[in-house]
Coordinates of C-alpha atoms and ligand atoms in Angstrom, one line a residue:
M65 CA 83.4 119.2 89.4
Q66 CA 83.1 119.9 93.1
A67 CA 81.7 117.7 95.7
I68 CA 78.9 119.0 97.9
W69 CA 81.3 119.0 100.9
T70 CA 83.1 122.0 99.5
L71 CA 80.1 124.2 100.5
G72 CA 81.4 126.3 103.3
S73 CA 84.8 124.6 103.2
K74 CA 87.3 126.7 105.2
G75 CA 90.5 125.1 103.9
V76 CA 93.5 125.0 106.2
A77 CA 96.4 127.4 106.8
E78 CA 98.8 127.2 103.9
H79 CA 102.5 126.4 104.5
P80 CA 105.1 127.3 101.9
P81 CA 106.4 124.4 99.9
L82 CA 109.5 122.7 101.1
V83 CA 112.5 124.8 100.2
E84 CA 115.3 122.9 101.9
D85 CA 115.8 119.3 102.9
A86 CA 114.1 118.3 106.1
E87 CA 114.4 115.5 108.6
V88 CA 111.4 114.1 110.5
D89 CA 110.4 111.1 112.5
V90 CA 107.3 110.3 110.4
A91 CA 106.5 111.5 106.8
I92 CA 102.9 110.9 105.9
V93 CA 102.0 111.1 102.2
G94 CA 98.4 112.1 101.8
A95 CA 96.2 114.5 103.9
G96 CA 93.0 112.6 103.8
I97 CA 91.2 110.8 106.6
T98 CA 93.9 108.0 106.9
G99 CA 96.9 110.3 107.0
L100 CA 95.4 112.8 109.4
T101 CA 94.0 110.2 111.7
A102 CA 97.4 108.6 112.0
A103 CA 99.2 112.0 112.4
L104 CA 97.4 112.9 115.6
P105 CA 98.6 110.2 118.0
L106 CA 102.1 110.3 116.5
A107 CA 102.4 114.0 117.2
E108 CA 100.9 113.6 120.6
A109 CA 103.6 111.0 121.4
G110 CA 106.2 113.7 120.7
L111 CA 107.2 112.6 117.2
K112 CA 108.1 115.1 114.5
V113 CA 105.4 114.6 111.8
M114 CA 105.2 116.0 108.3
V115 CA 102.2 115.5 106.0
L116 CA 102.8 115.9 102.3
E117 CA 99.6 116.4 100.2
A118 CA 99.6 116.6 96.4
G119 CA 96.5 118.8 96.4
T120 CA 94.6 120.2 99.3
V121 CA 93.6 118.6 102.7
G122 CA 90.7 116.2 102.1
G123 CA 90.7 117.0 98.3
G124 CA 91.1 113.4 97.2
A125 CA 89.0 110.3 98.0
T126 CA 87.9 111.7 101.4
G127 CA 86.3 114.8 99.9
G128 CA 84.7 112.7 97.2
S129 CA 83.1 110.3 99.5
T130 CA 79.5 109.9 100.7
G131 CA 80.1 111.1 104.3
N132 CA 78.4 107.9 105.6
L133 CA 79.9 106.1 108.5
Y134 CA 78.7 102.5 109.2
A135 CA 79.9 99.3 110.8
T136 CA 78.9 96.9 108.1
L137 CA 80.0 97.1 104.4
A138 CA 78.0 98.7 101.6
S139 CA 78.3 95.5 99.6
G140 CA 76.5 93.7 102.5
Q141 CA 77.3 91.7 105.6
A142 CA 76.1 88.4 104.1
P143 CA 78.7 88.2 101.3
L144 CA 81.4 89.0 103.9
R145 CA 80.2 86.3 106.2
H146 CA 80.0 83.9 103.3
K147 CA 83.6 84.5 102.4
W148 CA 85.2 84.8 105.9
G149 CA 82.8 83.1 108.3
D150 CA 81.0 84.3 111.5
E151 CA 84.1 85.2 113.5
V152 CA 85.8 87.5 111.0
A153 CA 82.6 89.1 109.9
A154 CA 81.9 90.0 113.5
E155 CA 85.4 91.3 113.9
V156 CA 85.0 93.6 110.9
V157 CA 81.9 95.1 112.5
R158 CA 83.6 95.5 115.9
A159 CA 86.6 97.1 114.3
R160 CA 84.5 99.5 112.2
T161 CA 82.2 100.3 115.1
G162 CA 85.3 101.3 117.1
A163 CA 86.5 103.5 114.2
V164 CA 83.1 105.3 114.0
D165 CA 83.3 105.9 117.7
H166 CA 86.8 107.3 117.3
V167 CA 85.5 109.8 114.7
E168 CA 82.7 110.9 117.1
A169 CA 85.2 111.3 120.0
L170 CA 87.5 113.5 117.8
V171 CA 84.6 115.6 116.6
Q172 CA 83.7 116.2 120.3
R173 CA 87.2 116.7 121.5
F174 CA 88.1 119.3 118.9
S175 CA 84.6 120.7 118.5
I176 CA 84.8 120.1 114.7
D177 CA 81.8 121.7 113.0
C178 CA 81.1 118.9 110.5
Q179 CA 77.5 118.0 111.2
F180 CA 78.4 114.6 112.7
R181 CA 75.2 112.9 113.8
R182 CA 74.0 109.4 114.5
Q183 CA 71.6 108.0 111.9
P184 CA 70.2 104.7 111.0
A185 CA 71.3 102.9 107.8
Y186 CA 68.7 101.1 105.6
R187 CA 69.2 98.3 103.2
L188 CA 66.1 98.3 101.0
V189 CA 64.4 96.6 98.2
T190 CA 61.7 98.2 96.0
E191 CA 58.7 97.1 94.1
E192 CA 60.9 96.7 91.0
R193 CA 63.3 94.5 92.8
Q194 CA 61.1 92.3 94.9
H195 CA 61.2 89.2 92.6
A196 CA 64.9 89.6 91.8
G197 CA 65.9 87.1 94.5
H198 CA 67.8 89.4 96.8
D199 CA 67.8 87.6 100.1
L200 CA 67.1 90.2 102.9
N201 CA 66.7 87.4 105.4
E202 CA 70.2 86.2 104.8
E203 CA 71.5 89.7 105.2
L204 CA 69.5 90.3 108.4
D205 CA 70.8 87.0 109.8
A206 CA 74.4 88.1 109.1
L207 CA 73.9 91.5 110.7
V208 CA 72.4 90.0 113.8
S209 CA 75.2 87.4 114.0
A210 CA 77.7 90.3 113.9
G211 CA 76.0 91.9 116.8
L212 CA 74.3 94.9 115.1
D213 CA 71.0 96.3 116.3
V214 CA 68.7 95.6 113.3
E215 CA 65.1 95.2 112.5
M216 CA 62.9 94.6 109.4
V217 CA 60.9 97.6 108.4
E218 CA 57.9 97.9 106.1
E219 CA 58.6 101.6 105.4
S220 CA 61.8 103.6 105.1
G221 CA 60.7 107.2 104.9
L222 CA 61.5 107.3 101.2
P223 CA 58.6 108.6 99.0
F224 CA 58.3 105.3 97.0
D225 CA 57.6 101.7 98.0
S226 CA 60.6 100.2 99.7
W227 CA 61.2 98.0 102.6
G228 CA 64.0 96.1 104.2
I229 CA 66.5 96.3 107.1
R230 CA 67.1 99.2 109.5
I231 CA 70.5 99.2 111.2
A232 CA 70.5 101.5 114.2
H233 CA 73.2 103.9 115.4
Q234 CA 75.3 104.5 112.4
A235 CA 76.4 108.0 111.5
Q236 CA 76.9 110.8 108.9
F237 CA 79.0 113.9 108.6
N238 CA 80.7 116.3 106.2
P239 CA 84.0 114.4 105.6
L240 CA 85.8 117.5 104.2
R241 CA 84.9 119.7 107.2
Y242 CA 86.0 116.8 109.5
V243 CA 89.5 116.5 108.0
E244 CA 89.9 120.2 107.9
G245 CA 89.1 120.3 111.6
L246 CA 91.5 117.5 112.2
A247 CA 94.2 119.4 110.2
D248 CA 93.6 122.5 112.4
A249 CA 94.1 120.4 115.5
L250 CA 97.3 118.9 114.0
L251 CA 98.7 122.3 113.2
G252 CA 98.2 123.1 116.9
E253 CA 100.2 120.0 117.7
G254 CA 103.1 121.2 115.6
V255 CA 102.5 118.9 112.6
L256 CA 103.7 120.4 109.4
I257 CA 101.1 120.0 106.6
L258 CA 102.4 120.9 103.1
Q259 CA 99.7 121.1 100.5
H260 CA 100.4 121.2 96.7
S261 CA 103.5 119.0 97.4
P262 CA 103.3 115.9 95.3
V263 CA 105.8 113.2 96.3
R264 CA 107.8 112.1 93.2
E265 CA 109.8 109.3 94.8
I266 CA 109.9 107.2 97.9
D267 CA 113.1 105.3 98.8
A268 CA 112.2 103.2 101.8
D269 CA 115.7 101.6 101.9
K270 CA 117.2 105.1 102.6
G271 CA 114.2 106.4 104.4
R272 CA 113.9 109.3 102.0
L273 CA 111.1 111.0 100.0
R274 CA 111.5 113.6 97.3
T275 CA 109.2 116.3 96.2
D276 CA 109.7 118.9 93.4
T277 CA 111.3 121.3 95.8
G278 CA 113.1 119.2 98.4
S279 CA 114.0 115.9 100.0
I280 CA 112.8 114.6 103.4
S281 CA 114.5 112.0 105.5
A282 CA 112.1 110.1 107.7
K283 CA 112.4 107.2 110.1
H284 CA 108.9 106.1 109.1
I285 CA 106.9 106.7 105.9
I286 CA 103.2 106.2 105.7
Q287 CA 101.5 106.0 102.3
A288 CA 98.0 107.3 103.0
T289 CA 97.3 107.8 99.3
H290 CA 94.3 105.5 98.8
T291 CA 96.6 103.1 96.8
P292 CA 100.4 103.0 97.4
K293 CA 102.5 105.2 95.1
G294 CA 104.9 103.3 92.8
I295 CA 104.9 99.6 92.1
S296 CA 103.4 97.4 94.8
L297 CA 102.4 93.7 94.9
V298 CA 98.9 94.6 96.1
Q299 CA 98.0 96.5 92.9
A300 CA 98.1 93.3 90.9
G301 CA 94.8 92.0 92.4
M302 CA 92.8 95.2 93.0
P303 CA 90.2 96.3 90.5
V304 CA 89.6 100.0 90.3
S305 CA 86.2 101.6 89.8
R306 CA 84.6 105.0 89.8
E307 CA 81.2 105.9 91.3
Y308 CA 79.2 109.1 90.7
A309 CA 77.2 111.4 92.8
V310 CA 74.6 114.0 92.0
S311 CA 72.8 116.4 94.5
A312 CA 69.4 118.1 94.1
R313 CA 67.0 120.5 95.9
L314 CA 63.5 119.2 96.4
R315 CA 60.3 121.3 96.1
S316 CA 58.6 119.7 99.0
G317 CA 61.4 120.3 101.4
D318 CA 60.8 116.7 102.6
Y319 CA 64.3 115.2 102.8
P320 CA 64.8 111.6 104.1
E321 CA 67.1 111.2 107.1
G322 CA 69.6 108.3 107.2
I323 CA 71.8 106.2 105.0
F324 CA 69.7 104.5 102.3
W325 CA 71.1 101.7 100.3
V326 CA 68.5 100.9 97.7
L327 CA 69.1 97.6 95.9
D328 CA 67.5 98.3 92.6
P329 CA 70.4 98.0 91.5
F330 CA 72.6 99.7 94.1
H331 CA 72.0 103.4 94.7
S332 CA 72.9 105.2 97.9
L333 CA 70.8 108.1 99.0
R334 CA 71.2 110.7 101.8
S335 CA 70.5 114.3 102.6
Y336 CA 72.7 117.2 103.7
R337 CA 72.0 120.6 105.0
H338 CA 74.2 123.7 104.4
G339 CA 72.9 126.8 106.1
D340 CA 69.3 127.2 105.0
D341 CA 69.8 125.0 102.0
H342 CA 68.9 121.4 102.0
Y343 CA 70.1 118.8 99.5
L344 CA 69.3 115.2 98.5
M345 CA 72.1 113.2 97.0
V346 CA 72.3 110.0 95.1
I347 CA 75.4 107.9 94.5
G348 CA 75.7 105.1 92.0
E349 CA 76.5 104.1 88.3
K350 CA 79.7 102.4 89.4
H351 CA 81.9 101.1 86.6
P352 CA 85.5 99.8 86.2
L353 CA 87.9 102.7 85.6
G354 CA 88.6 103.1 81.9
H355 CA 85.1 101.8 80.8
H356 CA 83.5 105.2 80.7
Q357 CA 79.9 105.9 81.0
V358 CA 79.2 109.3 79.5
E359 CA 75.6 108.9 80.8
A360 CA 76.5 108.4 84.5
Y361 CA 75.4 111.8 85.7
R362 CA 72.4 111.9 83.5
N363 CA 71.3 108.5 84.7
L364 CA 71.6 109.7 88.3
R365 CA 69.6 112.8 87.6
D366 CA 66.9 110.7 85.9
Y367 CA 66.9 108.4 89.0
L368 CA 66.2 111.3 91.3
D369 CA 63.7 112.9 88.9
A370 CA 61.7 109.7 88.7
R371 CA 61.4 109.3 92.5
F372 CA 61.5 112.8 94.1
D373 CA 60.0 116.2 93.4
V374 CA 63.3 117.7 92.2
E375 CA 63.3 121.4 92.0
S376 CA 66.8 121.8 90.6
F377 CA 70.1 119.9 90.5
A378 CA 73.2 121.2 92.2
Q379 CA 76.6 119.5 92.5
Q380 CA 78.0 116.4 90.7
W381 CA 81.2 114.6 91.4
S382 CA 82.8 111.2 91.3
A383 CA 85.3 109.2 93.3
Q384 CA 87.6 106.2 92.9
Q385 CA 87.5 102.9 94.7
Y386 CA 90.0 100.1 95.1
T387 CA 88.7 96.7 96.1
S388 CA 91.0 94.1 97.6
P389 CA 90.9 90.5 96.3
D390 CA 89.8 89.0 99.6
G391 CA 87.3 91.8 100.5
L392 CA 89.3 93.3 103.5
P393 CA 91.6 96.3 103.3
Y394 CA 95.4 96.1 103.4
I395 CA 96.7 98.2 106.4
G396 CA 100.1 98.5 107.8
R397 CA 103.7 97.6 107.1
M398 CA 104.5 96.8 103.5
H399 CA 106.4 93.8 102.2
G400 CA 110.1 94.2 102.5
H401 CA 110.1 97.4 104.6
D402 CA 109.3 97.7 108.3
N403 CA 109.6 101.5 108.0
L404 CA 107.0 101.8 105.2
C405 CA 103.2 101.5 105.8
M406 CA 100.2 101.7 103.5
A407 CA 96.4 101.5 103.6
T408 CA 94.4 100.5 100.6
G409 CA 91.6 98.2 99.3
F410 CA 88.8 100.2 101.1
A411 CA 86.2 99.5 98.3
A412 CA 83.2 101.8 98.9
D413 CA 83.7 101.9 102.7
G414 CA 86.8 104.2 102.9
L415 CA 85.9 106.7 105.6
V416 CA 85.7 104.1 108.3
W417 CA 88.5 101.9 106.9
G418 CA 90.6 105.0 106.6
T419 CA 90.0 105.9 110.2
L420 CA 90.8 102.4 111.3
A421 CA 93.9 102.4 109.2
G422 CA 95.1 105.6 110.8
M423 CA 94.7 104.1 114.2
I424 CA 96.4 100.8 113.4
I425 CA 99.4 102.4 111.6
A426 CA 99.9 105.0 114.3
D427 CA 100.0 102.1 116.8
Q428 CA 102.5 100.2 114.7
V429 CA 104.8 103.2 114.4
L430 CA 104.6 103.7 118.2
E431 CA 105.1 100.0 118.8
R432 CA 101.8 99.7 120.6
D433 CA 99.5 96.7 120.4
N434 CA 96.5 97.0 118.2
P435 CA 93.8 94.3 118.2
W436 CA 93.2 94.6 114.4
E437 CA 96.8 94.8 113.2
A438 CA 97.0 91.1 112.1
R439 CA 93.5 90.8 110.7
F440 CA 94.0 93.6 108.2
G441 CA 97.8 93.3 107.8
A442 CA 99.2 94.5 104.4
R443 CA 101.5 91.5 104.2
R444 CA 98.7 88.8 104.5
I445 CA 98.4 86.3 101.8
T446 CA 94.9 84.7 101.5
P447 CA 94.9 82.6 98.3
G448 CA 91.8 80.7 99.2
K449 CA 89.8 83.9 99.4
S450 CA 91.5 86.0 96.7
A451 CA 92.9 83.7 94.0
R452 CA 89.9 84.1 91.7
Q453 CA 90.0 87.9 91.8
Y454 CA 93.8 87.9 91.3
V455 CA 93.4 85.9 88.1
K456 CA 90.5 87.9 86.9
E457 CA 92.3 91.2 87.5
N458 CA 95.5 90.2 85.9
V459 CA 93.7 88.8 82.9
S460 CA 91.9 92.2 82.7
V461 CA 95.2 94.2 82.9
T462 CA 96.8 92.0 80.3
K463 CA 93.8 92.3 78.0
H464 CA 94.0 96.1 78.3
M465 CA 97.6 96.1 77.5
V466 CA 97.2 93.9 74.4
K467 CA 94.1 95.5 73.1
D468 CA 95.2 99.1 73.7
Y469 CA 98.7 98.6 72.2
L470 CA 97.5 96.7 69.2
G471 CA 94.1 98.2 68.7
T472 CA 94.7 101.9 68.9
E473 CA 93.3 103.6 65.8
K474 CA 95.5 105.6 63.4
L475 CA 94.6 109.2 63.3
E476 CA 94.2 110.7 59.8
S477 CA 93.6 114.2 61.0
V478 CA 93.4 116.0 64.3
E479 CA 90.5 118.0 62.9
C480 CA 88.1 115.2 63.8
I481 CA 88.7 115.8 67.5
G482 CA 86.2 118.5 68.5
P483 CA 86.3 121.0 71.4
G484 CA 86.2 119.3 74.8
Q485 CA 87.0 115.9 73.2
G486 CA 89.9 113.5 73.8
R487 CA 91.2 110.6 71.8
V488 CA 94.0 108.1 72.0
A489 CA 95.6 107.4 68.6
T490 CA 98.7 106.1 67.0
V491 CA 100.7 108.8 65.2
D492 CA 104.0 107.8 63.5
G493 CA 104.0 104.7 65.6
E494 CA 103.6 106.6 68.9
K495 CA 100.6 106.3 71.2
L496 CA 99.3 109.8 71.9
A497 CA 96.6 111.2 74.1
I498 CA 95.2 114.1 72.3
H499 CA 92.7 116.6 73.7
R500 CA 91.2 119.7 72.2
T501 CA 90.2 122.3 74.8
E502 CA 86.9 124.2 74.5
A503 CA 88.9 127.1 73.3
G504 CA 90.3 125.0 70.5
E505 CA 93.9 124.4 71.7
L506 CA 95.3 121.0 71.1
K507 CA 97.1 119.3 73.9
V508 CA 99.2 116.3 73.0
L509 CA 100.6 113.9 75.6
S510 CA 102.1 110.5 75.5
A511 CA 99.3 108.0 76.1
V512 CA 101.7 105.6 77.9
C513 CA 101.1 105.6 81.7
P514 CA 104.3 106.2 83.5
H515 CA 103.4 103.7 86.2
M516 CA 103.6 100.4 84.3
K517 CA 103.1 101.4 80.7
C518 CA 99.5 100.7 80.1
I519 CA 97.6 103.0 77.7
V520 CA 95.4 105.7 79.3
H521 CA 91.8 106.2 78.2
W522 CA 89.9 109.5 77.8
N523 CA 87.2 110.0 80.5
P524 CA 84.6 112.4 79.0
S525 CA 82.7 112.8 82.3
E526 CA 85.7 114.1 84.2
A527 CA 87.8 115.4 81.2
S528 CA 90.8 113.3 82.4
W529 CA 93.1 110.6 81.1
D530 CA 92.5 107.4 83.2
C531 CA 94.6 104.3 83.3
P532 CA 92.5 101.2 83.5
C533 CA 95.3 99.0 84.9
H534 CA 95.9 100.4 88.4
G535 CA 93.9 103.6 88.6
S536 CA 96.4 106.4 87.8
R537 CA 94.5 109.5 86.5
F538 CA 95.9 112.6 84.8
D539 CA 94.5 116.0 84.0
T540 CA 94.5 117.4 80.5
D541 CA 98.0 118.8 81.1
G542 CA 99.2 115.3 82.0
E543 CA 99.6 116.1 85.8
V544 CA 98.8 113.2 88.2
I545 CA 95.4 113.6 89.8
E546 CA 95.5 110.3 91.8
G547 CA 96.7 106.8 91.7
P548 CA 100.1 105.0 91.9
A549 CA 101.9 107.0 89.2
Y550 CA 104.5 109.4 90.5
H551 CA 105.0 111.3 87.3
S552 CA 102.9 113.1 84.8
L553 CA 102.2 111.9 81.2
A554 CA 105.1 113.0 78.9
K555 CA 104.3 116.1 76.9
C556 CA 104.6 115.8 73.1
G557 CA 103.9 119.4 72.0
G558 CA 100.7 120.9 70.7
R559 CA 99.4 123.6 68.5
D560 CA 96.7 126.2 68.4
Ligands
LIG59 FE1 99.5 101.1 86.5 FE2 98.8 102.9 84.7 S1 98.3 102.8 86.7 S2 100.0 101.2 84.4

């Protein structure tokens, strides 16, 4: 399943994989918006920078995002203000505004052809939702208090009754084309970008990383991997969820312009043009990882069909989100290691947080002051604002462990697993993840996640094995797609 952003994707120049050990000043793991934003100032400062990407540039969370850039949070400014107070809520808006401006400046500087344009964002209620008690006035007040240019509007430009708040001067772009443009600029700066080079081990004590083909010594290591690889304290309190997207062509050619958050319940809408083709996309149906909704894509198609004159549907894709327990991202030096940085906890707002993270981390490595370093620091402890979610998340992980270890069904016969299906079952006391391909081949893997031993679940929408505990995902061959696991699911043999 390919995101709409791959239309017209140019990719970036391929480098051969590492064939001998290397020594660099900075090794960045992950070539998404965080890693590449950080790489630029580091290379410009004369440091030797290497970016190691498990897949392709922008092929992870960045390329699965909405392409929306905004100063507030998709979950609302009022909840943020309620949790953190006026001062911090306004700081978040200032920091994120600076990050959006940074993206715009880089687009202009490198002439990146990514359709960056300033657009309003709308937070809307509909006829169905008007008595549901959503307090737009509270949200408006919080946005004004944070210094944003907002107004109440009776009409949004959508072809159904909806009204709410218009936030001026936000932005949209094609996130994949943007990071591909950044990567091109970095190659010109002498940065080495190695694609298809998953990192299998990070030893921060020794300042060393290992891939399948070589080992890298680095003075600084940046984990720009959406969630840190390996075992980290922050994973204990961060729920992981997936959200889905569907795009469509409309008969009327009447595509709404802007970022639309429709609270009925939450759906995000926006349009995108590729050449002469125009598309409308809807994002929604979010659910915790491992609690699969086979109907997610169909529900989104029904949503568009009910509200727009859909001619045909085009792409569909999904993306992962990690939400921090206190609602702010973790950015910067990790516990115990001054040479190891990370960025995570972006929730649904990752493009702007990722840009900000790249800026903050580059400043840390270069020992430059950054106004936001302390606010979003990865070592912060905020029990008053995060204890409840920590407890909830740890109970959830424990529940998964107990339920999945004790409750996995015994499999009488593999014949009951049809083409395209997957099932976790106990066979001879072993937890197995069994998938039958459309061609009938049986693929059998260990169902035990190599990260911290939870049991993976079959995800029928994506045909992947997903771990509900901390977000590791594996393809049907067991290879890591994303998440904290370094290693693939163990193979247990198979038969035709
Ligand atoms: Fe942590 Fe699977 S991702 S146990």
